[in-house]
Coordinates of C-alpha atoms and ligand atoms in Angstrom, one line a residue:
X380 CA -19.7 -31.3 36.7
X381 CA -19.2 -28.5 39.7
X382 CA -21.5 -26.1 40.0
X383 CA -19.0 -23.1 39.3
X384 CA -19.0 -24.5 36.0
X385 CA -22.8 -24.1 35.5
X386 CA -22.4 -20.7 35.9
X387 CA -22.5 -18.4 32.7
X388 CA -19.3 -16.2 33.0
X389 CA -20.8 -13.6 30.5
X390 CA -23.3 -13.2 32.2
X391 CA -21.2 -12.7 35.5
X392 CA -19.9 -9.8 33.1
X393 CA -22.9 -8.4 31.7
X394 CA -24.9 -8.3 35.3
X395 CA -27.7 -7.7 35.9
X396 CA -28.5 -8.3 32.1
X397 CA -29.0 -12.8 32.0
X398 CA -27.9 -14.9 29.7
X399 CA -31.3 -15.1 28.4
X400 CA -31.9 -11.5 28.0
X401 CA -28.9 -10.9 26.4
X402 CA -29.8 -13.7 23.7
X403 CA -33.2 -12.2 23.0
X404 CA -32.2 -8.7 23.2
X405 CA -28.8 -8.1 21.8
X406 CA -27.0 -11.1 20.1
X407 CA -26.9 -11.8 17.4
X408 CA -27.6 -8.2 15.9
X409 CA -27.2 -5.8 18.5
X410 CA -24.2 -4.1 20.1
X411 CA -23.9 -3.9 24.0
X412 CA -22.4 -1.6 25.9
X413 CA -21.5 -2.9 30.0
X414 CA -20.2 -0.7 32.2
X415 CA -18.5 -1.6 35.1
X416 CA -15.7 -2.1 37.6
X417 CA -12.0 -3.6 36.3
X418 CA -12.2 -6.0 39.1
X419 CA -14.9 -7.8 37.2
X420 CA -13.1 -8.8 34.8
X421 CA -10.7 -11.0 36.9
X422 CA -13.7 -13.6 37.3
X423 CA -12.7 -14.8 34.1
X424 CA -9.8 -17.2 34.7
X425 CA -6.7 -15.8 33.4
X426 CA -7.2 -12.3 32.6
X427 CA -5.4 -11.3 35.4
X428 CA -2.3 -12.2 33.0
X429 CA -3.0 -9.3 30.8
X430 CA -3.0 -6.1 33.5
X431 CA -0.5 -4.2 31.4
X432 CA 1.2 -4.9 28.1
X433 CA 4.7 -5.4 29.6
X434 CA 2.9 -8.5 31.4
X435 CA 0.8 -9.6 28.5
X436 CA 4.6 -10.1 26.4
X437 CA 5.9 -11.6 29.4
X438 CA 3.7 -15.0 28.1
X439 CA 3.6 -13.9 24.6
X440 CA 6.3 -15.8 22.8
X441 CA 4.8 -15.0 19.1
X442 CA 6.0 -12.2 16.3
X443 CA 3.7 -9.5 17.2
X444 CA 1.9 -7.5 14.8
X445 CA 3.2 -3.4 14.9
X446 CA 0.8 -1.3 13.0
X447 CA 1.2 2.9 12.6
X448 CA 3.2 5.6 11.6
X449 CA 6.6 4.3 12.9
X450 CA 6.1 1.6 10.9
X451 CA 5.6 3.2 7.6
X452 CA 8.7 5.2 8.3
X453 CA 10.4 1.9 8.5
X454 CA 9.4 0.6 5.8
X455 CA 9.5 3.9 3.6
X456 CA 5.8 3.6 3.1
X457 CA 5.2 -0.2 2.0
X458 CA 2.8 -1.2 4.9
X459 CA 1.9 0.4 8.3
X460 CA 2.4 -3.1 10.0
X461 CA 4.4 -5.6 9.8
X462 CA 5.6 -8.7 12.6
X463 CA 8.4 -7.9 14.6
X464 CA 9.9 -10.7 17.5
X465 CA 8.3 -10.1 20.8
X466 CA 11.8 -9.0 22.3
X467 CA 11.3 -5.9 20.1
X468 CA 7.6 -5.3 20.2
X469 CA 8.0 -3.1 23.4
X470 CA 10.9 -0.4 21.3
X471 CA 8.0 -0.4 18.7
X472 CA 5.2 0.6 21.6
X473 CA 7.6 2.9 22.7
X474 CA 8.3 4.7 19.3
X475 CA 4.4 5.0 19.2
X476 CA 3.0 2.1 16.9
X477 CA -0.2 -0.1 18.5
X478 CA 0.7 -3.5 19.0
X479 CA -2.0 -6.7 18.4
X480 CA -0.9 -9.7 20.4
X481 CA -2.8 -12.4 17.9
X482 CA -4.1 -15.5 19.5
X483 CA -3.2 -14.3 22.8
X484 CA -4.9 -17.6 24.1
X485 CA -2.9 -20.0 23.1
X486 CA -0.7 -18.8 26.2
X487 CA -3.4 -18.6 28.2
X488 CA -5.0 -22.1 28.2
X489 CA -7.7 -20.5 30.9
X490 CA -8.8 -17.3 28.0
X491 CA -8.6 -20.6 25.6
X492 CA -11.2 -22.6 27.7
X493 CA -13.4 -19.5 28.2
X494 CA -13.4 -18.5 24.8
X495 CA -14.8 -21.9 24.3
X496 CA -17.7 -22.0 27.0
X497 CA -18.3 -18.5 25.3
X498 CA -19.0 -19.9 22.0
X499 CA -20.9 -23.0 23.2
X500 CA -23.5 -20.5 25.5
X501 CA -24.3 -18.7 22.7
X502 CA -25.2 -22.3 21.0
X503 CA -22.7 -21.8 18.0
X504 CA -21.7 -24.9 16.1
X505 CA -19.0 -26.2 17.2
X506 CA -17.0 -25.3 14.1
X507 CA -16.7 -21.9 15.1
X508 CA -13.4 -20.0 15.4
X509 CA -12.8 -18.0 18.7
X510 CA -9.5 -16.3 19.6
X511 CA -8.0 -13.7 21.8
X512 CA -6.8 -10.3 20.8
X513 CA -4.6 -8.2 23.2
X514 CA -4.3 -5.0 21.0
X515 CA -2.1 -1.7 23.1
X516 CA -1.1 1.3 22.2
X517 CA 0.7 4.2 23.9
X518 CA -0.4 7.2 22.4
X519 CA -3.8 6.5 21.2
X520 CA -4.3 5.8 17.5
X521 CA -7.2 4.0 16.6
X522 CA -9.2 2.1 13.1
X523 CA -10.8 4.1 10.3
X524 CA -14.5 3.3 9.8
X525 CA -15.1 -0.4 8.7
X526 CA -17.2 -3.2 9.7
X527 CA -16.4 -7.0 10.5
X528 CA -17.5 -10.5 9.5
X529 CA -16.6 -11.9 12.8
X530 CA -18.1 -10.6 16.4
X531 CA -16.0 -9.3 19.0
X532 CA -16.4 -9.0 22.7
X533 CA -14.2 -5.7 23.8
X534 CA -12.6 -5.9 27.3
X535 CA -11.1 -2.4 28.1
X536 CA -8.4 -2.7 30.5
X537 CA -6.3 0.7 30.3
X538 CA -6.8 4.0 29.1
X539 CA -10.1 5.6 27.3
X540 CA -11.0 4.7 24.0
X541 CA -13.8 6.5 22.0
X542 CA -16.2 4.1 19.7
X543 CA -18.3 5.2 17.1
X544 CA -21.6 2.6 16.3
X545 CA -23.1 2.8 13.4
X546 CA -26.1 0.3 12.4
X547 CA -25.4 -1.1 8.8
X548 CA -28.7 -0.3 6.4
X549 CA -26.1 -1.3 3.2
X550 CA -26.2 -4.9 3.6
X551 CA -27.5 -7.3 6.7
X552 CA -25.3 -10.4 8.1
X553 CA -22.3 -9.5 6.1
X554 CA -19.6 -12.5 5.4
X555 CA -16.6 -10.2 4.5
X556 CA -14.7 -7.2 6.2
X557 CA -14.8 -4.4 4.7
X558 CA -13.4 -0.4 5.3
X559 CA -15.0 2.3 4.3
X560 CA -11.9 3.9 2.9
X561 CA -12.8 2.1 0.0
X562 CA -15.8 3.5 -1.2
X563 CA -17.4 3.6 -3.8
X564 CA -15.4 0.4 -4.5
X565 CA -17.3 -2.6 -3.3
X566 CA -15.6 -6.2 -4.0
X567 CA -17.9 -8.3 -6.1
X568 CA -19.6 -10.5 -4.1
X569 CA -20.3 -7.5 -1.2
X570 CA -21.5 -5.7 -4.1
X571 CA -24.2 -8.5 -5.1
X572 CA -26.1 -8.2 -1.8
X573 CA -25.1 -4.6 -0.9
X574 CA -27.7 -1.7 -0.9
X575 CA -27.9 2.2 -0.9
X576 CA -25.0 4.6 -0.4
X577 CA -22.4 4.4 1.8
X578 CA -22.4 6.6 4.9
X579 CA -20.1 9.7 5.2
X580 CA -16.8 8.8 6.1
X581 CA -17.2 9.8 9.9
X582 CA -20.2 8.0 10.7
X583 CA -22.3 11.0 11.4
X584 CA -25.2 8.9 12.5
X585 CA -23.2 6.6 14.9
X586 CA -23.5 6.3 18.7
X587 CA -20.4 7.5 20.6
X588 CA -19.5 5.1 23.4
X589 CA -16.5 6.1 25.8
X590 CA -14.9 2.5 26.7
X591 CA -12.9 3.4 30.4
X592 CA -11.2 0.3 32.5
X593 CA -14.1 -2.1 33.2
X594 CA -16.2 -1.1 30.5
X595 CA -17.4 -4.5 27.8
X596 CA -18.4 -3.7 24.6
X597 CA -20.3 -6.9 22.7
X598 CA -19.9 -5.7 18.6
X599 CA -22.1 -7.8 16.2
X600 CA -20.3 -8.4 13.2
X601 CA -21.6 -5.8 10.6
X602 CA -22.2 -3.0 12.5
X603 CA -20.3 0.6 11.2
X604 CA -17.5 1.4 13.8
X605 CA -14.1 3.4 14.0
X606 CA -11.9 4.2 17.0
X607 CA -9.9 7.0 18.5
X608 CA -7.9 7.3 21.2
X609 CA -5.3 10.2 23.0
X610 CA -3.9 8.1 25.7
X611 CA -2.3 4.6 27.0
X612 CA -4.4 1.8 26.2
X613 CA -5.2 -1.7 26.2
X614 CA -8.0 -4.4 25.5
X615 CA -8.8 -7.6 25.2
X616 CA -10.5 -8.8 22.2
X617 CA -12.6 -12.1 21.9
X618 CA -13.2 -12.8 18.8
X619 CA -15.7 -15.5 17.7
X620 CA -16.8 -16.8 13.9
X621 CA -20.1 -16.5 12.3
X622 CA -20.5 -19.6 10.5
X623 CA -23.8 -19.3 8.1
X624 CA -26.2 -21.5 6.8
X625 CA -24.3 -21.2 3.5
X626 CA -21.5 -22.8 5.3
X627 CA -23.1 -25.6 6.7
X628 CA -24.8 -26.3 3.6
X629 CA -21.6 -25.8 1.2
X630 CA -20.3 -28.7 3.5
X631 CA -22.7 -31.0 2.9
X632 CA -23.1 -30.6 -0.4
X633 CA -19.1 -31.1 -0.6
X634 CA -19.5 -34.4 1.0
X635 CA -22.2 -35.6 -1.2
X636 CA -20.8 -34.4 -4.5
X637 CA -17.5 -35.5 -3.5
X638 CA -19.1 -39.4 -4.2
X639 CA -20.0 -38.7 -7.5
X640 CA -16.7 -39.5 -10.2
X641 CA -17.9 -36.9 -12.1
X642 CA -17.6 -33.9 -9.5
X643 CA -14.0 -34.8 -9.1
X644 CA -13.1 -34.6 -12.8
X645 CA -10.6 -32.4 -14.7
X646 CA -12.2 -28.7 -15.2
X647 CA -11.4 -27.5 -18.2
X648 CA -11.4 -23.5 -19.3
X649 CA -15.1 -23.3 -21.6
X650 CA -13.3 -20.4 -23.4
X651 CA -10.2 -22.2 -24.2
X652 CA -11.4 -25.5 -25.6
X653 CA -11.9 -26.7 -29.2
X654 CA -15.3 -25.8 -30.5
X655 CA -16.0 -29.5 -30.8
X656 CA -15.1 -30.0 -27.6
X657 CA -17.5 -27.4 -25.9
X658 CA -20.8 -28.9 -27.1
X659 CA -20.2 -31.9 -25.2
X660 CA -18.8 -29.8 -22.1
X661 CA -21.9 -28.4 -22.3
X662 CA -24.3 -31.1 -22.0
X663 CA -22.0 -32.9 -19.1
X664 CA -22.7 -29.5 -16.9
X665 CA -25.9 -30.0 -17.6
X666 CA -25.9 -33.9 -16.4
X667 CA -24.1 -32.8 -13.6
X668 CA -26.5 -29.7 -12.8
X669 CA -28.8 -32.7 -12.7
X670 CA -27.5 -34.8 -10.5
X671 CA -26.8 -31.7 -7.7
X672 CA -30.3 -31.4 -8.1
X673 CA -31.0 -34.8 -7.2
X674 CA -28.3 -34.2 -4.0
X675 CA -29.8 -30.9 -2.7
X676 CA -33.4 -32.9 -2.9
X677 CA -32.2 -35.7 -0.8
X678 CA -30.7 -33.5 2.1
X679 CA -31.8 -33.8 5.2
X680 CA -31.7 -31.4 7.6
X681 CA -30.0 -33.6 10.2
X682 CA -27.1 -34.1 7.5
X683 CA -27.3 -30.2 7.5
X684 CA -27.0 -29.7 11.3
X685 CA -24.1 -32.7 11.6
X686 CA -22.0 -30.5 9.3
X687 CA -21.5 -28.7 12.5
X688 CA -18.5 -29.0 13.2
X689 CA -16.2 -28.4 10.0
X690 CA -13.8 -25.7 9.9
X691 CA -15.9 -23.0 8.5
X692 CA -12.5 -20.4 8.6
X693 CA -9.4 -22.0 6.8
X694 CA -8.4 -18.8 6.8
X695 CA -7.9 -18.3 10.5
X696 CA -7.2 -22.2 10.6
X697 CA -3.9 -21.7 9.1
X698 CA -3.6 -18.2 10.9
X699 CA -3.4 -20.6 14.1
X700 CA -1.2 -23.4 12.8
X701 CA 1.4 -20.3 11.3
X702 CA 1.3 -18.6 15.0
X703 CA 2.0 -22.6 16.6
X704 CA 4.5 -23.1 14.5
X705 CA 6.5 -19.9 15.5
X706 CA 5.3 -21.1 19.4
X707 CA 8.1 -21.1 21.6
X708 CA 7.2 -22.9 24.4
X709 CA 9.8 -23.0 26.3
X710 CA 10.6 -21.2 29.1
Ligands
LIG1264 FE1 -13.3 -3.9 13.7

């Protein structure tokens, strides 16, 4: 192994702030705002591919995501995005609608390899889903208030773009996105571990951070933010997973109950069946609540820790194989 290799590229990035420090003091939970020069950036191998968005769709041969007003004159108010082939994304940029470049690093095998020494610094399984995000826009625009089940590391290349923070007293470690345009609907499952009132729409508590050309922004998943922009700009996003406990434990479980005959039977709708039928329905769950007892009692926490590396994000699993399949590779 070369020595180069040793060396943590975030923490080339988030100088003089280590590794370490930043592991004790800011990740999991805690934003990070790190100023600095744009020439920084180009120690990490390949961003020097993404200097403007006419470059970035130079590599880019993927439908490309066009989200804003244009759009939803378009498409006489249906959606505000939709994907458009890259040979037209730049007439969209031009008309004014933000483009998002999705899995930007499967054209950049350098951003791909970096993403990945990313996610294995910060010791997450191995599991974990980690991406690259170009997102651009020509006259501003920017996201309403929302937070994020996945954490992001913000690379501002162009332009000035205005972040608000906001910490997140409603619910800690959230495993779903969610906008506050919403409110006060919360989707079930939010809703069962979600507490207190929303905040106001504009995040009056929130910090304001200015990101200018150089500047990082680390955004743990959960925190409050919006965005708003006036002029030209462009990031790049690295987006990583947050497997949980819950995952690596639903795993397990799956390939321990998926021994047992009985887990793999029929289900049958309680509500539905013959009367006679749902007596002995009944005591089967039962058995069967049994025997997962008997499974969760004999886990070990090495079987736990193995479960490392399943796909914890089918979701963004067949996000990836979609955009590979639509891969042009050629030249
Ligand atoms: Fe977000």
């Amino acid at each position: 192994m070369s020595i180069k290799s040793e060396v943590s590229m975030l923490e080339e990035i988030i100088s003089p702030i280590t590794l370490r420090e930043f592991k004790e003091k800011y990740w999991p939970l805690n934003p990070l705002v790190s100023p600095g020069n744009l020439e920084r950036f180009k120690r990490i191998n390949g961003f020097e591919k993404i200097t403007s968005i006419e470059e970035a769709l130079k590599i880019y041969s993927n439908p490309v995501m066009v989200v804003g007003d244009a759009v939803i004159e378009e498409l006489e108010g249906i959606s505000d995005r939709m994907l458009v082939p890259p040979s037209e994304a730049l007439e969209w940029y031009e008309k004014g609608a933000a483009l998002e470049l999705d899995f930007t690093d499967l054209f950049i095998p350098q951003v791909r390899r970096w993403a990945d020494k990313l996610k294995a610094e910060l010791d997450l399984p191995l599991g974990t889903g980690a991406k690259a995000i170009v997102y651009a826009a020509k006259n501003g625009g920017g996201f309403k208030a929302h937070f994020d089940a996945y954490t992001n590391f913000i690379f501002q290349i162009k332009g000035k773009k205005t972040w608000k923070l906001q910490d997140n007293v409603n619910v800690n470690y959230p495993v779903q996105h969610y906008d506050l345009v919403e409110a006060p609907y919360l989707p079930e499952e939010l809703d069962s571990y979600w507490d207190g009132l929303h905040p106001e729409e504009e995040l009056p508590e929130a910090d304001i951070v200015d990101l200018i050309p150089g500047t990082m922004l680390y955004l743990p998943r959960g925190i409050w933010h919006s965005t708003e922009s006036n002029e030209e700009t462009l990031a790049l996003n690295i987006t990583l997973g947050q497997p949980t406990w819950m995952d690596l434990f639903l795993s397990t479980l799956r390939q321990e109950m998926v021994k047992n005959e009985d887990f793999r039977k029929l289900a049958y709708n309680f509500n539905t069946v013959q009367d006679t039928d749902k007596e002995k329905m009944k005591k089967n769950l039962e058995k069967m609540i049994e025997q997962l007892g008997e499974i969760v009692n004999g886990l070990s926490s090495r079987e736990v820790f193995h479960n490392q590396d399943k796909d914890f994000d089918p979701y963004q699993t067949t996000q990836l194989v979609f955009r590979q399949l639509l891969t042009d590779y050629k030249e």
